[in-house]
Structure formats: C-alpha cells, structure tokens
Amino acid sequence: MTATTRSQTKQNQTRVEDFEPKEENKAQGQGSKSKRAATTKRKKETEPRSERKRTQSDNQTNAEDAARSTKKQKQKQPSLKPEEDVSPAGDATKPVLINRAPVLQLWAACVSQALYPVLPWATHLSIGSAISTLCAIAKGRAIGLIEKPSDDPAERAEKERKRRAAEEGADDEINVMRFRLLLKDGGAIVSGRPQKANEVLLRNKFGQGDEYERVKRAMEEAIDTWRNRGQEKEFNVKAFHMYEEFRPSVQRGQGGWGKKGELRPEKIREVVSRD
C-alpha cells in the first residue's frame, strides 16, 4: 500500500443538519441559542490572534509527525512476493546444462593442477584443452563424423616428422589421466603446435551465471580428498573413468554429438569420493 502524508484520522463530512436543533427542542432552545452564539463570538474575539495561529500550527505539526511515523514503519516492513525464492541454497544444487567437451577440459585442468602444482593455471587449461581435443577427434572418428588418418605413406611420414620435431623442441613432458603430453612455451602440444588456453571462452560455455565457479569448486574439493590421502598416482589412473561417470548424459552415437546434457556438481563429489 502506498504511504501517504495525510492524517490517518477519519473525519466525517460536515453537514448542514448538524447545526439544526431537533423539533422538540426548538421552542425551548430559541431563547438561549442566541445567547450562546453571542457568548461564543465574544470569546473568539477576545482570544489573541497569535494564540489561535500557534494552536493551528501545533495541530498541523502533530498530524505531519504522525504521518511520517506511519510512513517510516511501512518502509521497514519487508516486501517479499509470494513467488520469490528466499533460500540461498536454491542454486547450489541446480544442474548445469552443457555439452561434454568443456566439462572434460575443466576436469583435466583441475587434475593436472593437482598433479603438477608448480605449473601455472594457464598451462593446466592448455593441458585440459589438449585432452578434450584429442578425445573429440577420437570420438568423431569412431562415429564417422571425422575422417580416419590417411594411409598415404607421404602423409604419414610428414606427420611423423612433425611429431619428432615437437618432441625435440619440447620443454617438458607430463602424464595426465594416461595422456602423455609435451609442453612448449607454457602450452600442451597437439598436432605439432602448442594448444592455446582461453579461460574466458571456457567460462562462457558454462553460462552467464556462477555455473563455472560452482563446477570448478566441486571438482577441486573432490580432488582434494585424494590429495589429502597422498594417492595422486592412483587418482591419475582413475580420473578419466571418474569423468565418464559424472559427465553430462547425452544420446549415443551421432545423435549426441555436440548436444547438451545436465551436469550436477554434487555428483562430481559423490563419484570421486566413492572411487
């Protein structure tokens, strides 16, 4: 209800009949009526004008104070609509609608961070991107959406040359989730070139809200349970299988290629703590 500065006291409208005497009292009251009116008139005339003005001002001030007090009390009352969700935990378990590739990239980056904590986060993102790319290529070939490697001897020889050149110029070699990867210039090498890491792009794939942070936090908390037990090597062997258990569920084959499914952060913790 809109607050108003008007006084809350209800006043009846003044009517002409309020000043008319009743029929049975007309005869008796006519003589005294004029006398009372004269007395009232004299009293008003003798009353100081400044006193009457001050009384009216005080009455107006009291009415305004009462109106402000009422308005202040109304403003303090919370205005919650019936359909508003006031539970802060409502979004904590909300599933994330996303396809599998970004989930695998983030998971592989978190696993790499646990195994090689001295490397910067940008390198871990590159490692995750490399693993996600390699898996996408393998999956695409398996379902017939990506051509299989050529059997041409010249093309195979060129590919082998690039692989050796990459190995010779690599800065380091790591093993994440059974993937042997070479690092160069802070990135994981795929097809002879370092894989670029773009966290902004990856974050946007999870949505415009806090989905990325919620999923990343769930992954890191789940991985910490293994780090606290000092079983990083065993975890590295099982990490890809864990991903296969909690990843978004989509249709098999070509029907599920690039499609989105539901990812539940609480399932990540459940799977990792169980394995």
Short mmCIF file of C-alpha atoms in Angstrom, two decimals:
data_model
loop_
_atom_site.label_atom_id
_atom_site.label_comp_id
_atom_site.label_asym_id
_atom_site.label_seq_id
_atom_site.Cartn_x
_atom_site.Cartn_y
_atom_site.Cartn_z
CA MET A 1 0.00 0.00 0.00
CA THR A 2 1.41 3.41 -0.97
CA ALA A 3 2.37 5.54 2.01
CA THR A 4 0.58 8.87 2.30
CA THR A 5 1.34 12.06 4.21
CA ARG A 6 -2.31 12.59 5.01
CA SER A 7 -3.53 12.13 8.57
CA GLN A 8 -4.84 8.65 9.31
CA THR A 9 -7.75 10.00 11.45
CA LYS A 10 -11.10 9.52 9.70
CA GLN A 11 -13.31 12.63 9.75
CA ASN A 12 -16.98 12.75 8.88
CA GLN A 13 -18.08 15.33 6.35
CA THR A 14 -19.71 18.37 7.93
CA ARG A 15 -23.48 18.59 7.12
CA VAL A 16 -25.99 21.42 7.41
CA GLU A 17 -28.31 19.38 9.59
CA ASP A 18 -25.62 19.11 12.25
CA PHE A 19 -26.26 22.75 13.10
CA GLU A 20 -30.12 22.46 13.20
CA PRO A 21 -31.83 21.79 16.59
CA LYS A 22 -34.29 18.91 16.95
CA GLU A 23 -38.03 19.69 16.62
CA GLU A 24 -38.85 19.04 20.29
CA ASN A 25 -36.08 21.36 21.48
CA LYS A 26 -36.68 24.23 19.06
CA ALA A 27 -39.12 26.13 21.24
CA GLN A 28 -37.07 25.77 24.40
CA GLY A 29 -33.73 26.47 22.84
CA GLN A 30 -34.54 29.52 20.71
CA GLY A 31 -34.06 31.93 23.59
CA SER A 32 -30.77 30.50 24.77
CA LYS A 33 -29.44 29.84 21.27
CA SER A 34 -28.80 33.50 20.51
CA LYS A 35 -27.25 33.95 23.95
CA ARG A 36 -24.81 31.09 23.48
CA ALA A 37 -23.89 32.27 19.99
CA ALA A 38 -23.14 35.74 21.33
CA THR A 39 -21.00 34.34 24.14
CA THR A 40 -19.01 32.16 21.70
CA LYS A 41 -18.48 35.09 19.38
CA ARG A 42 -17.19 37.28 22.20
CA LYS A 43 -14.86 34.52 23.36
CA LYS A 44 -13.33 34.13 19.91
CA GLU A 45 -12.96 37.88 19.54
CA THR A 46 -11.20 38.20 22.89
CA GLU A 47 -8.84 35.27 22.19
CA PRO A 48 -5.44 36.56 20.98
CA ARG A 49 -4.91 36.03 17.26
CA SER A 50 -1.31 34.79 17.76
CA GLU A 51 -2.57 32.12 20.19
CA ARG A 52 -5.11 30.84 17.66
CA LYS A 53 -2.45 30.75 14.95
CA ARG A 54 0.00 28.87 17.19
CA THR A 55 -2.67 26.29 18.09
CA GLN A 56 -3.41 25.63 14.42
CA SER A 57 0.31 25.29 13.65
CA ASP A 58 0.79 22.81 16.51
CA ASN A 59 -2.12 20.70 15.28
CA GLN A 60 -0.70 20.64 11.76
CA THR A 61 2.78 19.68 13.02
CA ASN A 62 1.39 16.80 15.08
CA ALA A 63 -0.52 15.49 12.08
CA GLU A 64 2.62 15.61 9.87
CA ASP A 65 4.73 13.83 12.53
CA ALA A 66 2.14 11.07 12.79
CA ALA A 67 2.09 10.68 9.00
CA ARG A 68 5.92 10.47 8.81
CA SER A 69 6.00 7.89 11.61
CA THR A 70 3.43 5.75 9.80
CA LYS A 71 5.37 6.02 6.52
CA LYS A 72 8.64 5.02 8.22
CA GLN A 73 7.05 1.94 9.78
CA LYS A 74 5.69 0.84 6.42
CA GLN A 75 9.07 1.24 4.77
CA LYS A 76 10.72 -1.02 7.36
CA GLN A 77 8.40 -3.90 6.57
CA PRO A 78 9.95 -6.35 4.05
CA SER A 79 8.19 -6.56 0.71
CA LEU A 80 8.56 -10.15 -0.45
CA LYS A 81 6.44 -11.52 -3.21
CA PRO A 82 4.95 -14.98 -2.65
CA GLU A 83 6.76 -16.39 -5.65
CA GLU A 84 10.22 -15.14 -4.59
CA ASP A 85 12.70 -17.83 -3.56
CA VAL A 86 14.48 -16.70 -0.41
CA SER A 87 16.52 -19.86 0.01
CA PRO A 88 20.23 -19.14 -0.68
CA ALA A 89 20.85 -22.84 -1.27
CA GLY A 90 18.42 -22.98 -4.18
CA ASP A 91 21.15 -22.60 -6.86
CA ALA A 92 23.80 -24.68 -5.10
CA THR A 93 22.47 -27.98 -6.48
CA LYS A 94 20.99 -26.59 -9.68
CA PRO A 95 22.21 -28.69 -12.66
CA VAL A 96 24.29 -27.08 -15.40
CA LEU A 97 23.16 -27.61 -18.99
CA ILE A 98 26.31 -28.10 -21.06
CA ASN A 99 27.98 -30.43 -23.55
CA ARG A 100 30.80 -32.75 -22.63
CA ALA A 101 33.87 -31.09 -24.16
CA PRO A 102 34.06 -28.08 -21.78
CA VAL A 103 33.46 -30.36 -18.79
CA LEU A 104 36.34 -32.63 -19.80
CA GLN A 105 38.61 -29.64 -20.40
CA LEU A 106 37.95 -28.19 -16.95
CA TRP A 107 38.22 -31.57 -15.24
CA ALA A 108 41.54 -32.37 -16.95
CA ALA A 109 42.86 -28.92 -16.00
CA CYS A 110 41.92 -29.49 -12.33
CA VAL A 111 43.51 -32.94 -12.36
CA SER A 112 46.67 -31.52 -13.94
CA GLN A 113 46.80 -28.80 -11.29
CA ALA A 114 46.70 -31.43 -8.55
CA LEU A 115 49.45 -33.49 -10.19
CA TYR A 116 51.72 -30.61 -11.23
CA PRO A 117 51.03 -27.71 -8.83
CA VAL A 118 54.19 -25.81 -9.87
CA LEU A 119 52.75 -25.13 -13.34
CA PRO A 120 50.61 -22.02 -13.89
CA TRP A 121 46.84 -22.29 -14.27
CA ALA A 122 47.08 -21.20 -17.92
CA THR A 123 49.21 -24.27 -18.66
CA HIS A 124 46.71 -26.53 -16.92
CA LEU A 125 43.93 -25.04 -19.06
CA SER A 126 46.04 -25.77 -22.15
CA ILE A 127 46.52 -29.36 -20.99
CA GLY A 128 42.78 -29.70 -20.46
CA SER A 129 42.11 -28.27 -23.91
CA ALA A 130 44.58 -30.71 -25.47
CA ILE A 131 42.97 -33.73 -23.79
CA SER A 132 39.48 -32.54 -24.76
CA THR A 133 40.60 -32.05 -28.38
CA LEU A 134 42.23 -35.49 -28.59
CA CYS A 135 39.10 -37.15 -27.19
CA ALA A 136 36.83 -35.24 -29.57
CA ILE A 137 38.93 -36.35 -32.56
CA ALA A 138 38.87 -39.97 -31.41
CA LYS A 139 35.11 -39.85 -30.81
CA GLY A 140 34.44 -38.18 -34.16
CA ARG A 141 36.37 -40.86 -35.98
CA ALA A 142 34.63 -43.63 -34.07
CA ILE A 143 31.15 -42.43 -35.06
CA GLY A 144 32.10 -41.50 -38.61
CA LEU A 145 32.00 -37.71 -38.34
CA ILE A 146 35.78 -37.20 -38.70
CA GLU A 147 37.88 -38.91 -41.33
CA LYS A 148 40.34 -41.50 -40.15
CA PRO A 149 44.09 -40.96 -40.65
CA SER A 150 45.23 -41.27 -44.19
CA ASP A 151 47.06 -44.42 -45.31
CA ASP A 152 49.15 -42.43 -47.76
CA PRO A 153 52.84 -43.06 -46.96
CA ALA A 154 53.82 -39.44 -47.69
CA GLU A 155 51.22 -38.01 -45.32
CA ARG A 156 52.14 -40.48 -42.59
CA ALA A 157 55.82 -39.59 -42.96
CA GLU A 158 55.05 -35.86 -42.71
CA LYS A 159 53.01 -36.44 -39.60
CA GLU A 160 55.84 -38.42 -38.02
CA ARG A 161 58.30 -35.65 -38.84
CA LYS A 162 56.16 -33.07 -37.08
CA ARG A 163 55.85 -35.31 -34.07
CA ARG A 164 59.60 -35.69 -33.74
CA ALA A 165 60.19 -32.00 -34.22
CA ALA A 166 57.71 -31.26 -31.48
CA GLU A 167 59.41 -33.70 -29.16
CA GLU A 168 62.83 -32.20 -29.83
CA GLY A 169 61.66 -28.67 -29.11
CA ALA A 170 59.51 -29.56 -26.11
CA ASP A 171 60.26 -28.02 -22.74
CA ASP A 172 58.76 -30.81 -20.67
CA GLU A 173 56.69 -33.97 -20.75
CA ILE A 174 53.75 -34.80 -18.47
CA ASN A 175 51.19 -37.54 -17.97
CA VAL A 176 47.62 -36.54 -17.10
CA MET A 177 44.81 -39.11 -16.99
CA ARG A 178 47.03 -41.52 -19.02
CA PHE A 179 47.58 -38.89 -21.72
CA ARG A 180 51.26 -38.33 -22.49
CA LEU A 181 51.65 -34.69 -23.45
CA LEU A 182 54.58 -32.48 -24.39
CA LEU A 183 54.77 -28.88 -23.20
CA LYS A 184 56.26 -25.98 -25.08
CA ASP A 185 56.05 -22.27 -24.28
CA GLY A 186 53.58 -22.98 -21.47
CA GLY A 187 51.16 -24.96 -23.65
CA ALA A 188 50.44 -28.62 -24.44
CA ILE A 189 51.40 -29.63 -27.98
CA VAL A 190 48.70 -31.02 -30.30
CA SER A 191 49.48 -31.72 -33.97
CA GLY A 192 52.89 -30.10 -33.58
CA ARG A 193 51.62 -26.82 -32.09
CA PRO A 194 51.04 -25.65 -28.51
CA GLN A 195 47.36 -25.64 -27.61
CA LYS A 196 46.09 -22.20 -26.62
CA ALA A 197 44.17 -21.71 -23.37
CA ASN A 198 41.23 -19.32 -23.20
CA GLU A 199 39.52 -19.33 -19.83
CA VAL A 200 37.04 -16.61 -20.82
CA LEU A 201 35.76 -18.74 -23.68
CA LEU A 202 35.61 -21.81 -21.45
CA ARG A 203 33.73 -19.89 -18.74
CA ASN A 204 31.14 -18.64 -21.24
CA LYS A 205 30.38 -22.21 -22.30
CA PHE A 206 29.12 -22.88 -18.78
CA GLY A 207 26.65 -19.98 -18.89
CA GLN A 208 26.40 -16.36 -17.79
CA GLY A 209 25.86 -17.06 -14.07
CA ASP A 210 28.13 -18.71 -11.49
CA GLU A 211 27.97 -22.16 -13.12
CA TYR A 212 31.67 -22.19 -13.99
CA GLU A 213 32.72 -21.34 -10.43
CA ARG A 214 30.31 -23.90 -8.91
CA VAL A 215 31.57 -26.74 -11.12
CA LYS A 216 35.24 -25.82 -10.70
CA ARG A 217 34.85 -25.64 -6.92
CA ALA A 218 33.14 -29.05 -6.85
CA MET A 219 35.97 -30.58 -8.89
CA GLU A 220 38.72 -29.08 -6.73
CA GLU A 221 37.03 -30.11 -3.48
CA ALA A 222 36.56 -33.66 -4.77
CA ILE A 223 40.20 -33.91 -5.89
CA ASP A 224 41.41 -32.62 -2.50
CA THR A 225 40.03 -35.76 -0.86
CA TRP A 226 42.59 -37.77 -2.85
CA ARG A 227 45.43 -35.32 -2.32
CA ASN A 228 44.90 -35.46 1.43
CA ARG A 229 45.35 -39.21 1.30
CA GLY A 230 48.57 -38.90 -0.70
CA GLN A 231 47.27 -41.09 -3.55
CA GLU A 232 47.82 -38.78 -6.53
CA LYS A 233 49.22 -41.55 -8.75
CA GLU A 234 46.25 -43.82 -8.17
CA PHE A 235 43.91 -40.92 -8.71
CA ASN A 236 45.60 -40.10 -12.03
CA VAL A 237 44.86 -43.61 -13.26
CA LYS A 238 41.18 -43.44 -12.26
CA ALA A 239 40.49 -39.80 -13.14
CA PHE A 240 39.22 -40.38 -16.69
CA HIS A 241 36.92 -43.16 -15.54
CA MET A 242 35.52 -40.78 -12.91
CA TYR A 243 34.78 -38.24 -15.63
CA GLU A 244 32.88 -40.88 -17.60
CA GLU A 245 30.64 -41.42 -14.57
CA PHE A 246 29.69 -37.82 -13.79
CA ARG A 247 29.80 -36.27 -17.30
CA PRO A 248 26.54 -34.97 -18.86
CA SER A 249 24.32 -37.71 -20.20
CA VAL A 250 23.58 -37.43 -23.93
CA GLN A 251 22.36 -39.69 -26.70
CA ARG A 252 24.82 -42.26 -28.01
CA GLY A 253 26.42 -42.03 -31.44
CA GLN A 254 26.00 -39.17 -33.86
CA GLY A 255 22.72 -38.11 -32.21
CA GLY A 256 24.59 -36.94 -29.11
CA TRP A 257 27.48 -35.20 -30.90
CA GLY A 258 27.76 -31.67 -29.56
CA LYS A 259 24.48 -31.96 -27.64
CA LYS A 260 23.98 -30.62 -24.13
CA GLY A 261 23.11 -32.60 -21.04
CA GLU A 262 22.76 -31.99 -17.32
CA LEU A 263 25.86 -31.82 -15.14
CA ARG A 264 25.27 -31.97 -11.38
CA PRO A 265 28.10 -30.62 -9.21
CA GLU A 266 27.11 -32.82 -6.28
CA LYS A 267 27.51 -35.91 -8.46
CA ILE A 268 31.16 -34.99 -9.07
CA ARG A 269 31.84 -35.12 -5.33
CA GLU A 270 29.87 -38.34 -5.00
CA VAL A 271 31.70 -40.17 -7.77
CA VAL A 272 35.19 -39.09 -6.75
CA SER A 273 34.67 -39.90 -3.08
CA ARG A 274 33.29 -43.35 -3.97
CA ASP A 275 36.05 -44.46 -6.39
#
